[in-house]
Tab-separated table of C-alpha atoms and ligand atoms in Angstrom:
chain	number	residue	atom	x	y	z
A	296	MET	CA	0.000	0.000	0.000
A	297	LYS	CA	1.293	3.447	-0.936
A	298	THR	CA	1.362	6.104	1.789
A	299	ARG	CA	-1.449	8.599	1.137
A	300	VAL	CA	-0.449	12.186	1.836
A	301	VAL	CA	-3.121	14.862	1.559
A	302	VAL	CA	-1.789	18.430	1.381
A	303	LEU	CA	-4.310	21.245	1.821
A	304	GLY	CA	-3.226	24.493	0.152
A	305	ALA	CA	-0.941	24.951	-2.848
A	306	GLY	CA	0.778	28.085	-1.635
A	307	PHE	CA	4.453	28.574	-0.825
A	308	GLY	CA	4.406	25.759	1.727
A	309	GLY	CA	2.192	23.222	-0.061
A	310	LEU	CA	4.072	23.575	-3.355
A	311	GLU	CA	7.482	23.138	-1.751
A	312	LEU	CA	6.333	20.122	0.271
A	313	THR	CA	4.732	18.228	-2.621
A	314	THR	CA	7.704	18.914	-4.887
A	315	ILE	CA	10.199	17.480	-2.388
A	316	LEU	CA	8.028	14.443	-1.661
A	317	SER	CA	7.628	13.766	-5.378
A	318	GLU	CA	11.398	13.998	-5.842
A	319	ALA	CA	11.969	11.623	-2.915
A	320	PHE	CA	9.339	8.978	-3.722
A	321	GLY	CA	8.204	9.368	-7.334
A	322	ASP	CA	5.203	7.140	-7.989
A	323	ALA	CA	5.815	5.184	-4.785
A	324	ILE	CA	3.682	7.704	-2.867
A	325	GLU	CA	0.171	9.031	-3.400
A	326	ILE	CA	-0.045	12.792	-2.877
A	327	VAL	CA	-3.253	14.750	-3.298
A	328	LEU	CA	-2.700	18.523	-3.349
A	329	ILE	CA	-5.906	20.553	-3.017
A	330	ASP	CA	-6.377	24.282	-3.592
A	331	LYS	CA	-9.469	26.313	-4.424
A	332	GLY	CA	-7.481	28.562	-6.754
A	333	ASP	CA	-6.327	27.867	-10.298
A	334	ALA	CA	-2.975	29.664	-10.032
A	335	PHE	CA	-0.236	30.637	-7.578
A	336	VAL	CA	0.835	34.267	-7.154
A	337	PHE	CA	3.986	35.300	-5.258
A	338	GLY	CA	3.169	37.870	-2.552
A	339	PHE	CA	5.737	40.286	-3.952
A	340	SER	CA	4.071	40.139	-7.385
A	341	LYS	CA	1.098	41.991	-5.867
A	342	LEU	CA	3.327	45.061	-5.430
A	343	ASP	CA	4.658	44.661	-8.983
A	344	VAL	CA	1.147	44.574	-10.444
A	345	MET	CA	-0.328	47.415	-8.394
A	346	PHE	CA	2.523	49.761	-9.328
A	347	GLY	CA	2.335	48.770	-13.006
A	348	ARG	CA	5.702	46.989	-13.082
A	349	GLN	CA	4.132	43.731	-14.289
A	350	MET	CA	0.952	42.665	-16.064
A	351	PRO	CA	-1.521	40.577	-14.020
A	352	ALA	CA	-1.408	37.669	-16.484
A	353	ASP	CA	2.371	37.434	-16.121
A	354	VAL	CA	2.310	36.767	-12.367
A	355	LEU	CA	-0.289	33.964	-12.380
A	356	HIS	CA	1.405	30.562	-12.286
A	357	SER	CA	-1.173	27.993	-13.341
A	358	TYR	CA	-1.604	24.862	-11.266
A	359	ARG	CA	-2.257	23.046	-14.555
A	360	ASP	CA	1.527	23.082	-14.927
A	361	ILE	CA	2.063	20.813	-11.917
A	362	VAL	CA	3.020	17.548	-13.565
A	363	LYS	CA	4.972	15.441	-11.093
A	364	PRO	CA	5.162	11.733	-10.310
A	365	GLY	CA	2.957	10.757	-7.403
A	366	VAL	CA	1.181	14.131	-7.275
A	367	ARG	CA	-2.452	14.778	-8.177
A	368	PHE	CA	-3.523	18.433	-8.055
A	369	LEU	CA	-7.214	19.085	-7.481
A	370	GLN	CA	-8.777	22.501	-7.837
A	371	SER	CA	-11.447	22.324	-5.174
A	372	THR	CA	-12.591	24.083	-2.020
A	373	VAL	CA	-11.962	22.260	1.253
A	374	ARG	CA	-15.221	22.264	3.216
A	375	SER	CA	-14.304	20.353	6.378
A	376	ILE	CA	-11.267	18.886	8.095
A	377	ASP	CA	-11.482	16.132	10.705
A	378	PRO	CA	-7.919	16.042	12.081
A	379	ALA	CA	-8.551	13.102	14.424
A	380	ALA	CA	-9.784	10.892	11.549
A	381	ARG	CA	-7.457	12.609	8.990
A	382	ARG	CA	-10.480	13.009	6.760
A	383	VAL	CA	-11.082	15.967	4.473
A	384	VAL	CA	-14.268	16.852	2.638
A	385	SER	CA	-13.919	18.991	-0.460
A	386	ASP	CA	-16.187	19.890	-3.356
A	387	ALA	CA	-14.334	17.177	-5.303
A	388	GLY	CA	-15.042	14.460	-2.739
A	389	THR	CA	-13.818	13.039	0.561
A	390	PHE	CA	-10.177	12.118	1.148
A	391	GLU	CA	-8.693	9.920	3.862
A	392	ALA	CA	-5.008	10.453	4.601
A	393	ASP	CA	-2.218	8.519	6.271
A	394	VAL	CA	-0.493	11.881	6.655
A	395	LEU	CA	-2.450	15.134	6.509
A	396	VAL	CA	-0.745	18.514	6.061
A	397	VAL	CA	-2.658	21.759	6.540
A	398	ALA	CA	-1.012	24.597	4.597
A	399	LEU	CA	-4.058	26.793	3.973
A	400	GLY	CA	-2.352	30.109	4.760
A	401	ALA	CA	-3.910	33.198	6.344
A	402	ASP	CA	-7.183	34.609	5.045
A	403	LEU	CA	-7.726	38.353	4.802
A	404	ASP	CA	-10.788	40.067	6.199
A	405	PRO	CA	-11.081	43.671	4.952
A	406	ALA	CA	-14.689	43.828	6.224
A	407	ALA	CA	-13.440	43.398	9.824
A	408	THR	CA	-12.162	47.003	9.756
A	409	PRO	CA	-15.160	49.349	9.652
A	410	GLY	CA	-15.102	51.601	6.589
A	411	LEU	CA	-12.181	49.877	4.843
A	412	VAL	CA	-14.264	48.247	2.102
A	413	GLU	CA	-16.376	51.374	1.524
A	414	GLY	CA	-13.714	54.039	1.882
A	415	GLY	CA	-10.332	52.487	1.233
A	416	HIS	CA	-8.309	49.942	-0.699
A	417	GLU	CA	-6.097	47.015	0.265
A	418	PHE	CA	-3.171	45.412	-1.523
A	419	TYR	CA	-2.875	42.091	0.329
A	420	THR	CA	-5.408	40.065	-1.686
A	421	VAL	CA	-4.754	39.328	-5.349
A	422	ALA	CA	-8.027	41.049	-6.291
A	423	GLY	CA	-7.238	44.112	-4.164
A	424	ALA	CA	-3.708	44.526	-5.509
A	425	PHE	CA	-4.775	44.018	-9.133
A	426	ALA	CA	-7.647	46.535	-8.736
A	427	LEU	CA	-5.214	49.186	-7.473
A	428	ARG	CA	-3.553	49.158	-10.848
A	429	GLU	CA	-6.566	51.151	-12.102
A	430	VAL	CA	-6.910	53.297	-8.958
A	431	LEU	CA	-3.363	54.581	-8.453
A	432	PRO	CA	-3.146	56.480	-11.770
A	433	GLN	CA	-6.032	58.667	-10.548
A	434	PHE	CA	-4.198	59.765	-7.385
A	435	GLU	CA	-2.280	62.955	-8.042
A	436	ARG	CA	-2.677	65.122	-4.962
A	437	GLY	CA	-3.454	64.812	-1.244
A	438	ALA	CA	-2.653	62.418	1.563
A	439	ALA	CA	-1.898	58.736	1.017
A	440	ILE	CA	-1.868	56.418	4.023
A	441	ILE	CA	-0.455	52.909	4.085
A	442	GLY	CA	-2.087	51.554	7.220
A	443	VAL	CA	-1.925	48.275	9.140
A	444	THR	CA	-5.174	47.181	10.823
A	445	GLY	CA	-4.103	44.093	12.813
A	446	LYS	CA	-1.018	43.117	14.821
A	447	SER	CA	-0.206	39.899	12.979
A	448	PHE	CA	0.254	40.342	9.230
A	449	LYS	CA	2.100	38.682	6.341
A	450	CYS	CA	5.466	39.871	5.170
A	451	PRO	CA	6.256	42.571	7.750
A	452	PRO	CA	8.450	44.515	5.251
A	453	ALA	CA	5.596	44.816	2.695
A	454	PRO	CA	3.986	48.016	4.109
A	455	SER	CA	7.396	49.744	4.113
A	456	GLU	CA	8.057	48.525	0.573
A	457	ALA	CA	4.657	49.851	-0.530
A	458	ALA	CA	5.479	53.294	0.904
A	459	LEU	CA	8.850	53.458	-0.885
A	460	LEU	CA	7.438	52.176	-4.184
A	461	LEU	CA	4.512	54.624	-3.962
A	462	HIS	CA	7.066	57.426	-3.585
A	463	ASP	CA	8.857	56.309	-6.769
A	464	TYR	CA	5.547	55.918	-8.591
A	465	LEU	CA	4.470	59.476	-7.730
A	466	VAL	CA	7.913	60.898	-8.575
A	467	ALA	CA	7.783	59.232	-12.009
A	468	ARG	CA	4.395	60.855	-12.611
A	469	GLU	CA	5.774	64.228	-11.412
A	470	VAL	CA	3.087	64.615	-8.733
A	471	ARG	CA	5.101	63.686	-5.627
A	472	ASP	CA	5.309	67.303	-4.375
A	473	ALA	CA	1.503	67.498	-4.274
A	474	CYS	CA	1.187	64.286	-2.216
A	475	LYS	CA	1.935	63.227	1.343
A	476	ILE	CA	2.755	59.624	2.258
A	477	SER	CA	2.304	58.217	5.784
A	478	LEU	CA	2.963	54.684	6.998
A	479	ILE	CA	1.067	53.572	10.101
A	480	MET	CA	2.406	50.410	11.765
A	481	PRO	CA	1.946	48.585	15.086
A	482	PHE	CA	5.716	48.244	15.687
A	483	GLY	CA	8.180	50.750	17.121
A	484	ILE	CA	10.528	50.210	14.154
A	485	PRO	CA	9.719	48.808	10.700
A	486	ILE	CA	11.376	45.348	11.125
A	487	PRO	CA	11.781	44.665	14.875
A	488	PRO	CA	14.104	41.597	14.612
A	489	SER	CA	16.570	43.578	12.494
A	490	PRO	CA	17.481	47.025	13.873
A	491	ALA	CA	19.938	47.552	10.972
A	492	THR	CA	17.223	46.983	8.343
A	493	SER	CA	14.882	49.227	10.323
A	494	GLN	CA	17.482	52.024	10.497
A	495	ALA	CA	18.023	51.807	6.741
A	496	LEU	CA	14.263	51.957	6.132
A	497	LEU	CA	13.802	54.886	8.541
A	498	ALA	CA	16.636	56.735	6.755
A	499	ALA	CA	14.996	56.027	3.389
A	500	PHE	CA	11.649	57.331	4.699
A	501	ALA	CA	13.302	60.504	6.040
A	502	GLU	CA	15.098	61.152	2.725
A	503	ARG	CA	11.779	60.871	0.884
A	504	SER	CA	9.586	62.763	3.397
A	505	ILE	CA	7.554	59.649	4.187
A	506	ALA	CA	5.999	60.018	7.668
A	507	PHE	CA	6.486	56.883	9.790
A	508	VAL	CA	3.829	56.546	12.516
A	509	PRO	CA	5.035	53.789	14.914
A	510	ASN	CA	3.100	51.754	17.493
A	511	ARG	CA	-0.318	52.525	16.014
A	512	LEU	CA	-3.045	50.478	14.346
A	513	VAL	CA	-5.810	51.780	12.101
A	514	ARG	CA	-9.064	50.766	13.797
A	515	ALA	CA	-11.545	52.166	11.246
A	516	LEU	CA	-12.036	54.543	8.344
A	517	ASP	CA	-14.729	57.191	8.198
A	518	PRO	CA	-15.404	57.272	4.447
A	519	VAL	CA	-17.642	60.360	4.699
A	520	ARG	CA	-15.123	62.572	6.495
A	521	ARG	CA	-12.181	60.760	4.790
A	522	VAL	CA	-10.303	60.174	8.054
A	523	ALA	CA	-8.530	57.110	9.446
A	524	LEU	CA	-9.298	56.432	13.114
A	525	LEU	CA	-6.270	55.137	15.040
A	526	ASP	CA	-6.160	52.986	18.169
A	527	ASP	CA	-5.099	55.915	20.393
A	528	GLY	CA	-8.279	57.820	19.466
A	529	SER	CA	-6.517	60.187	17.038
A	530	GLU	CA	-7.633	60.823	13.454
A	531	THR	CA	-5.614	61.237	10.267
A	532	PRO	CA	-7.133	62.603	7.048
A	533	TYR	CA	-6.587	60.672	3.839
A	534	ASP	CA	-7.357	60.903	0.144
A	535	LEU	CA	-5.967	57.437	-0.675
A	536	PHE	CA	-5.939	54.639	1.901
A	537	LEU	CA	-3.934	51.493	1.152
A	538	GLY	CA	-4.705	49.029	3.923
A	539	ILE	CA	-3.228	45.851	5.280
A	540	PRO	CA	-6.443	44.000	6.276
A	541	LYS	CA	-6.933	41.885	9.369
A	542	HIS	CA	-5.666	38.308	9.043
A	543	CYS	CA	-7.348	35.113	10.273
A	544	VAL	CA	-7.328	31.387	9.510
A	545	PRO	CA	-9.623	30.242	6.671
A	546	PRO	CA	-13.139	29.420	8.001
A	547	VAL	CA	-12.650	25.694	7.361
A	548	VAL	CA	-9.628	25.725	9.698
A	549	ALA	CA	-11.484	27.703	12.361
A	550	ALA	CA	-14.258	25.072	12.266
A	551	SER	CA	-11.818	22.138	12.471
A	552	GLY	CA	-11.067	22.468	16.173
A	553	MET	CA	-7.339	22.740	15.425
A	554	THR	CA	-6.814	26.386	16.441
A	555	VAL	CA	-5.840	27.943	19.744
A	556	GLU	CA	-6.063	31.744	19.989
A	557	GLY	CA	-6.794	31.989	16.307
A	558	TRP	CA	-3.994	29.910	14.743
A	559	ILE	CA	-2.905	26.252	14.642
A	560	PRO	CA	-0.317	25.496	17.333
A	561	VAL	CA	2.510	23.165	16.271
A	562	ASP	CA	5.666	21.737	17.766
A	563	PRO	CA	8.143	24.331	16.444
A	564	LYS	CA	10.832	21.694	15.898
A	565	THR	CA	8.710	19.271	13.834
A	566	LEU	CA	5.560	21.183	12.736
A	567	LYS	CA	3.476	18.360	14.187
A	568	THR	CA	0.035	19.292	15.511
A	569	ARG	CA	-1.463	17.587	18.551
A	570	PHE	CA	-3.235	15.159	16.183
A	571	PRO	CA	-1.166	12.082	15.187
A	572	ASN	CA	0.228	12.284	11.643
A	573	VAL	CA	-1.244	15.730	11.096
A	574	TYR	CA	1.164	18.585	10.343
A	575	ALA	CA	0.479	22.280	9.831
A	576	LEU	CA	2.883	24.747	8.253
A	577	GLY	CA	3.139	28.322	7.058
A	578	ASP	CA	0.868	31.278	7.754
A	579	VAL	CA	-1.954	29.142	9.193
A	580	THR	CA	0.182	28.302	12.277
A	581	SER	CA	1.432	30.118	15.353
A	582	VAL	CA	4.892	28.526	15.024
A	583	GLY	CA	6.742	31.691	16.072
A	584	THR	CA	8.127	32.958	12.761
A	585	PRO	CA	6.687	35.898	10.822
A	586	LYS	CA	4.049	35.076	8.232
A	587	ALA	CA	6.098	34.938	5.033
A	588	GLY	CA	6.628	32.613	2.110
A	589	VAL	CA	10.251	31.884	2.934
A	590	PHE	CA	9.250	30.588	6.370
A	591	ALA	CA	6.389	28.499	4.943
A	592	GLU	CA	8.923	27.053	2.510
A	593	GLY	CA	11.437	26.281	5.286
A	594	ALA	CA	8.725	24.652	7.379
A	595	ALA	CA	7.678	22.585	4.341
A	596	ARG	CA	11.247	21.293	4.006
A	597	THR	CA	11.159	20.185	7.651
A	598	VAL	CA	7.784	18.453	7.199
A	599	ALA	CA	9.053	16.746	4.043
A	600	ALA	CA	12.091	15.461	5.946
A	601	GLN	CA	9.821	14.191	8.727
A	602	ILE	CA	7.578	12.321	6.276
A	603	ILE	CA	10.553	10.876	4.379
A	604	ALA	CA	12.107	9.626	7.628
A	605	GLN	CA	8.773	8.185	8.720
A	606	VAL	CA	8.111	6.317	5.458
A	607	LYS	CA	11.662	5.244	4.582
A	608	GLY	CA	12.916	4.865	8.137
A	609	GLY	CA	16.133	6.413	9.335
A	610	GLU	CA	17.243	9.081	11.758
A	611	ALA	CA	15.003	11.909	12.891
A	612	PRO	CA	15.716	14.985	10.742
A	613	PRO	CA	17.176	18.171	12.257
A	614	PRO	CA	14.670	20.529	13.901
A	615	TYR	CA	13.111	23.487	12.110
A	616	ARG	CA	15.081	26.646	12.912
A	617	GLY	CA	12.831	29.329	11.477
A	618	THR	CA	15.449	30.840	9.190
A	619	GLY	CA	14.738	32.856	6.077
A	620	SER	CA	15.957	35.630	3.818
A	621	CYS	CA	13.490	38.342	2.860
A	622	TYR	CA	14.122	40.742	0.004
A	623	VAL	CA	13.084	44.320	0.722
A	624	GLU	CA	12.230	46.768	-2.074
A	625	PHE	CA	13.928	50.086	-1.251
A	626	GLY	CA	12.797	51.890	-4.406
A	627	GLU	CA	15.059	53.598	-6.958
A	628	GLY	CA	15.716	50.183	-8.529
A	629	ARG	CA	17.399	48.697	-5.474
A	630	VAL	CA	16.568	45.781	-3.202
A	631	GLY	CA	17.980	44.987	0.262
A	632	ARG	CA	17.927	41.687	2.102
A	633	VAL	CA	17.327	40.722	5.698
A	634	ASP	CA	18.509	37.291	6.880
A	635	VAL	CA	16.662	36.211	9.999
A	636	GLU	CA	16.564	33.282	12.412
A	637	PHE	CA	13.668	32.896	14.833
A	638	LEU	CA	13.559	29.581	16.645
A	639	ALA	CA	17.109	28.695	17.716
A	640	GLY	CA	17.174	31.457	20.384
A	641	PRO	CA	16.108	35.092	20.555
A	642	PRO	CA	15.227	36.311	17.017
A	643	THR	CA	18.208	37.726	15.155
A	644	GLY	CA	18.471	39.471	11.806
A	645	SER	CA	21.324	40.752	9.670
A	646	PHE	CA	21.002	43.258	6.867
A	647	VAL	CA	22.499	43.353	3.388
A	648	GLU	CA	22.514	46.898	1.969
A	649	PRO	CA	20.195	47.631	-0.967
A	650	SER	CA	21.828	47.160	-4.364
A	651	VAL	CA	21.105	46.475	-8.030
A	652	ALA	CA	22.748	43.048	-7.610
A	653	LEU	CA	20.065	42.075	-5.104
A	654	VAL	CA	17.376	42.956	-7.669
A	655	ASP	CA	18.817	40.139	-9.783
A	656	GLU	CA	19.062	37.847	-6.771
A	657	LYS	CA	15.365	38.425	-5.999
A	658	LEU	CA	14.453	37.671	-9.631
A	659	GLN	CA	16.483	34.488	-9.369
A	660	PHE	CA	14.673	33.590	-6.127
A	661	GLY	CA	11.307	33.705	-7.933
A	662	ALA	CA	12.587	31.961	-11.076
A	663	SER	CA	14.113	29.078	-9.102
A	664	ARG	CA	10.810	28.458	-7.255
A	665	ARG	CA	8.843	28.550	-10.505
A	666	ALA	CA	11.218	26.009	-12.059
A	667	HIS	CA	11.179	23.762	-8.980
A	668	TRP	CA	7.403	23.779	-8.429
A	669	PHE	CA	6.062	24.039	-11.969
A	670	GLY	CA	8.868	22.603	-14.107
A	671	ASN	CA	7.596	19.602	-16.025
A	672	TYR	CA	9.320	16.570	-14.516
A	673	TYR	CA	8.519	14.283	-17.464
A	674	SER	CA	9.716	16.616	-20.237
A	675	GLU	CA	12.982	17.138	-18.338
A	676	GLN	CA	13.818	13.413	-18.199
B	275	FAD	C1	2.104	42.333	-0.598
B	275	FAD	C2	2.778	41.076	-0.123
B	275	FAD	C3	4.142	40.885	-0.346
B	275	FAD	C4	4.781	39.736	0.091
B	275	FAD	N1	6.116	39.571	-0.161
B	275	FAD	C5	6.740	38.472	0.287
B	275	FAD	C6	8.135	38.286	0.039
B	275	FAD	O1	8.800	39.116	-0.608
B	275	FAD	N2	8.727	37.163	0.530
B	275	FAD	C7	8.015	36.220	1.235
B	275	FAD	O2	8.600	35.226	1.657
B	275	FAD	N3	6.711	36.375	1.499
B	275	FAD	C8	6.052	37.464	1.036
B	275	FAD	N4	4.710	37.619	1.275
B	275	FAD	C9	4.011	36.652	2.148
B	275	FAD	C10	3.656	35.362	1.441
B	275	FAD	O3	2.889	35.608	0.280
B	275	FAD	C11	2.872	34.437	2.375
B	275	FAD	O4	3.367	34.521	3.675
B	275	FAD	C12	2.994	32.990	1.893
B	275	FAD	O5	2.319	32.848	0.659
B	275	FAD	C13	2.430	31.998	2.914
B	275	FAD	O6	2.542	30.702	2.420
B	275	FAD	P1	1.527	29.554	2.896
B	275	FAD	O7	1.905	28.338	2.119
B	275	FAD	O8	1.465	29.473	4.362
B	275	FAD	O9	0.079	30.067	2.441
B	275	FAD	P2	-0.416	30.626	1.044
B	275	FAD	O10	0.699	30.833	0.098
B	275	FAD	O11	-1.296	31.779	1.361
B	275	FAD	O12	-1.288	29.413	0.462
B	275	FAD	C14	-2.500	28.991	1.055
B	275	FAD	C15	-3.359	28.376	-0.027
B	275	FAD	O13	-4.515	27.787	0.586
B	275	FAD	C16	-5.609	27.949	-0.294
B	275	FAD	N5	-6.863	27.834	0.449
B	275	FAD	C17	-7.274	28.570	1.513
B	275	FAD	N6	-8.478	28.126	1.948
B	275	FAD	C18	-8.833	27.078	1.152
B	275	FAD	C19	-9.943	26.171	1.113
B	275	FAD	N7	-10.952	26.253	1.996
B	275	FAD	N8	-9.956	25.232	0.171
B	275	FAD	C20	-8.956	25.109	-0.739
B	275	FAD	N9	-7.874	25.922	-0.743
B	275	FAD	C21	-7.814	26.897	0.195
B	275	FAD	C22	-5.409	29.317	-0.914
B	275	FAD	O14	-6.065	29.419	-2.159
B	275	FAD	C23	-3.879	29.390	-1.038
B	275	FAD	O15	-3.414	29.057	-2.338
B	275	FAD	C24	4.034	38.751	0.811
B	275	FAD	C25	2.665	38.922	1.004
B	275	FAD	C26	2.036	40.060	0.543
B	275	FAD	C27	0.548	40.216	0.762
């Protein structure tokens, strides 16, 4: 009997996991990968599309291109998860797993912030980021706010990147002098684990007259008066609001009984949940790393090693360390990098100065994942 692995979610984590398992086992394993979407989009591509640097069609990576031994991709919505029985009900049927992996990511809930849907925009969903492509060209004077609405959010550098890229965008259109840019964040510095990266970002904001408002959350928008209401009771007027919506687990995960305080707890060394042979990885967990693709990918490598050791036998793999390198858009055609480690001790981060060379490295990062996850195994043999 082949081991049946059911992987829920074909995002950063699910794609990396199924690719490694296919490489390790080929047809000797039975992997079902389920996602409700028809294509993968890198988080950073949302910024590229909204600022007109890439066309929407060019950043959609179709799941049709997943052709790997042992892997069956199903486009279907997961409706219920029974972690004790390792049984999943989807629109495409019911699946029983020997090993179940939940990699369903974090959902976004713009409606949870009063006024955001009616009076603002957000760039964290694919639809929201793509829609901004039509909205931004109309903004040519007034106050723009990039505002975070919840404490836990994906890709902590993304709001800072959006502020710097908005500056460039307005400069290129020769309207920057007529516009103000403010960035409202719940942290004291832009990237708390890396003071050096934060100092570089704060210097870049100061050079560009971007106002950084630390330790504040946007609680609501008043679309009639065009003001953002902050958590200290103050108000800030806006003409363009670019929000980071509240994050939560997908409803099917919330209903599964797997969450504690909103997210799925896991053993940080192994990514095991409290249910036997059920793992969870990536943004859907409270593992202790930021919510970012590179961490979901690292966690997927650990889960893959666990499953390989379990099926083939052998020594327990090394523990997950929560390491990752995040590229940070600094504007003016340069990218920096922050290398962080979260789980081996107190979080640490080192900073690589922005450069043109790192623009190429970031491109290579995306290209290598596309080749690994979507490259056609059979045509390459
Ligand atoms: C603007 C922006 C910029 C970013 N930049 C970066 C960056 O530069 N580097 C980086 O590492 N990270 C970045 N990120 C973060 C990154 O995109 C996420 O952290 C990462 O995708 C999380 O991976 P995951 O596998 O946990 O979940 P996801 O990639 O979110 O995948 C979850 C999948 O589950 C599916 N799903 C959910 N519910 C269901 C259901 N009921 N049924 C079926 N399928 C379902 C979804 O369709 C989705 O495909 C950025 C994010 C944003 C918004």
